[in-house]
mmCIF file of C-alpha atoms in Angstrom:
data_model
loop_
_atom_site.group_PDB
_atom_site.id
_atom_site.type_symbol
_atom_site.label_atom_id
_atom_site.label_comp_id
_atom_site.label_asym_id
_atom_site.label_seq_id
_atom_site.Cartn_x
_atom_site.Cartn_y
_atom_site.Cartn_z
ATOM 1 C CA PRO A 1 -4.793 -11.523 15.020
ATOM 2 C CA SER A 2 -1.425 -10.489 16.242
ATOM 3 C CA THR A 3 0.607 -13.349 17.687
ATOM 4 C CA MET A 4 2.922 -11.202 19.806
ATOM 5 C CA VAL A 5 0.577 -9.441 22.195
ATOM 6 C CA GLY A 6 3.217 -8.373 24.726
ATOM 7 C CA THR A 7 5.603 -6.687 22.309
ATOM 8 C CA PRO A 8 3.318 -3.855 21.126
ATOM 9 C CA THR A 9 2.165 -3.274 24.697
ATOM 10 C CA MET A 10 5.743 -2.936 25.918
ATOM 11 C CA ILE A 11 6.620 -0.639 23.014
ATOM 12 C CA GLY A 12 3.647 1.557 23.920
ATOM 13 C CA ALA A 13 4.649 1.567 27.572
ATOM 14 C CA PHE A 14 8.201 2.651 26.724
ATOM 15 C CA PHE A 15 6.801 5.287 24.359
ATOM 16 C CA GLY A 16 4.548 6.693 27.093
ATOM 17 C CA PHE A 17 7.429 6.740 29.564
ATOM 18 C CA GLY A 18 9.667 8.445 27.022
ATOM 19 C CA VAL A 19 7.075 11.095 26.227
ATOM 20 C CA GLN A 20 6.727 11.943 29.922
ATOM 21 C CA CYS A 21 10.505 12.164 30.404
ATOM 22 C CA PHE A 22 10.795 14.304 27.268
ATOM 23 C CA SER A 23 8.026 16.588 28.508
ATOM 24 C CA ASN A 24 9.816 17.086 31.824
ATOM 25 C CA ALA A 25 13.140 17.642 30.071
ATOM 26 C CA LEU A 26 11.641 20.343 27.833
ATOM 27 C CA ARG A 27 10.314 22.163 30.876
ATOM 28 C CA LYS A 28 13.698 21.705 32.613
ATOM 29 C CA TYR A 29 12.135 19.766 35.463
ATOM 30 C CA PRO A 30 13.739 16.714 37.014
ATOM 31 C CA LEU A 31 12.939 13.724 34.794
ATOM 32 C CA TYR A 32 11.055 11.870 37.546
ATOM 33 C CA ARG A 33 9.341 14.920 39.059
ATOM 34 C CA HIS A 34 5.918 13.295 39.541
ATOM 35 C CA PRO A 35 6.232 9.497 39.326
ATOM 36 C CA TRP A 36 2.470 8.968 39.018
ATOM 37 C CA GLU A 37 2.518 10.930 35.759
ATOM 38 C CA HIS A 38 4.950 8.347 34.388
ATOM 39 C CA VAL A 39 2.623 5.534 35.417
ATOM 40 C CA ILE A 40 -0.311 7.263 33.725
ATOM 41 C CA ALA A 41 1.734 7.887 30.572
ATOM 42 C CA ILE A 42 2.880 4.252 30.526
ATOM 43 C CA GLY A 43 -0.736 3.079 30.771
ATOM 44 C CA ILE A 44 -1.933 5.425 28.050
ATOM 45 C CA GLY A 45 0.932 4.471 25.731
ATOM 46 C CA ALA A 46 0.433 0.739 26.285
ATOM 47 C CA GLY A 47 -3.318 1.017 25.749
ATOM 48 C CA PHE A 48 -2.928 3.133 22.623
ATOM 49 C CA VAL A 49 -0.465 0.823 20.882
ATOM 50 C CA SER A 50 -2.378 -2.294 21.937
ATOM 51 C CA ASN A 51 -5.605 -0.871 20.495
ATOM 52 C CA LEU A 52 -3.755 0.243 17.376
ATOM 53 C CA VAL A 53 -2.570 -3.316 16.733
ATOM 54 C CA THR A 54 -6.088 -4.675 17.305
ATOM 55 C CA TRP A 55 -7.562 -2.073 14.941
ATOM 56 C CA THR A 56 -4.950 -2.860 12.277
ATOM 57 C CA ASP A 57 -5.787 -6.572 12.474
ATOM 58 C CA LYS A 58 -9.505 -5.823 12.097
ATOM 59 C CA GLN A 59 -8.838 -3.578 9.111
ATOM 60 C CA ARG A 60 -6.757 -6.315 7.457
ATOM 61 C CA VAL A 61 -9.655 -8.782 7.839
ATOM 62 C CA LEU A 62 -12.150 -6.257 6.453
ATOM 63 C CA LEU A 63 -9.888 -5.540 3.490
ATOM 64 C CA GLU A 64 -9.597 -9.248 2.670
ATOM 65 C CA GLU A 65 -13.393 -9.634 2.863
ATOM 66 C CA ASN A 66 -13.978 -6.627 0.619
ATOM 67 C CA MET A 67 -11.376 -7.809 -1.890
ATOM 68 C CA ALA A 68 -13.097 -11.208 -2.058
ATOM 69 C CA LYS A 69 -16.462 -9.500 -2.654
ATOM 70 C CA ALA A 70 -14.953 -7.276 -5.340
ATOM 71 C CA LYS A 71 -13.409 -10.277 -7.111
ATOM 72 C CA GLU A 72 -16.739 -12.088 -7.066
ATOM 73 C CA LEU A 73 -18.549 -9.028 -8.445
ATOM 74 C CA GLN A 74 -15.913 -8.663 -11.162
ATOM 75 C CA LYS A 75 -16.348 -12.326 -12.157
ATOM 76 C CA ARG A 76 -20.129 -11.889 -12.323
ATOM 77 C CA ALA A 77 -19.754 -8.741 -14.415
ATOM 78 C CA ASP A 78 -17.359 -10.519 -16.784
ATOM 79 C CA ALA A 79 -19.749 -13.464 -17.104
ATOM 80 C CA LEU A 80 -22.614 -11.113 -17.973
ATOM 81 C CA GLY A 81 -20.481 -9.151 -20.409
ATOM 82 C CA VAL A 82 -20.808 -5.891 -18.503
ATOM 83 C CA ARG A 83 -17.999 -3.461 -19.205
ATOM 84 C CA THR A 84 -16.439 -2.339 -15.930
ATOM 85 C CA PRO A 85 -13.016 -0.969 -15.118
ATOM 86 C CA LYS A 86 -10.790 -3.834 -14.067
ATOM 87 C CA MET A 87 -9.526 -3.736 -10.503
ATOM 88 C CA GLN A 88 -5.888 -2.818 -10.443
ATOM 89 C CA ASN A 89 -3.272 -4.528 -8.254
ATOM 90 C CA MET A 90 -5.562 -7.264 -6.998
ATOM 91 C CA GLN A 91 -3.730 -9.523 -4.626
ATOM 92 C CA GLN A 92 -3.561 -13.217 -5.592
#
């Protein structure tokens, strides 16, 4: 799991705020035209990046599990003398 929980959330919040300001600037509106839209964008950005970090951590764990299974299957195939393509770029 990620050890710095607050950092991705803050990055997402700043991203959401920036997107809302950019949207207003493109439409040539005042940057803070509707403040509640900024709050909504901050919440969406923070939630998105926070969930992205959580998803990335889960995918890393799943990859490690699958690599361990693949190594075990490769060892069993080698022990039985079965010809299989060797896994390329195995970590460790």
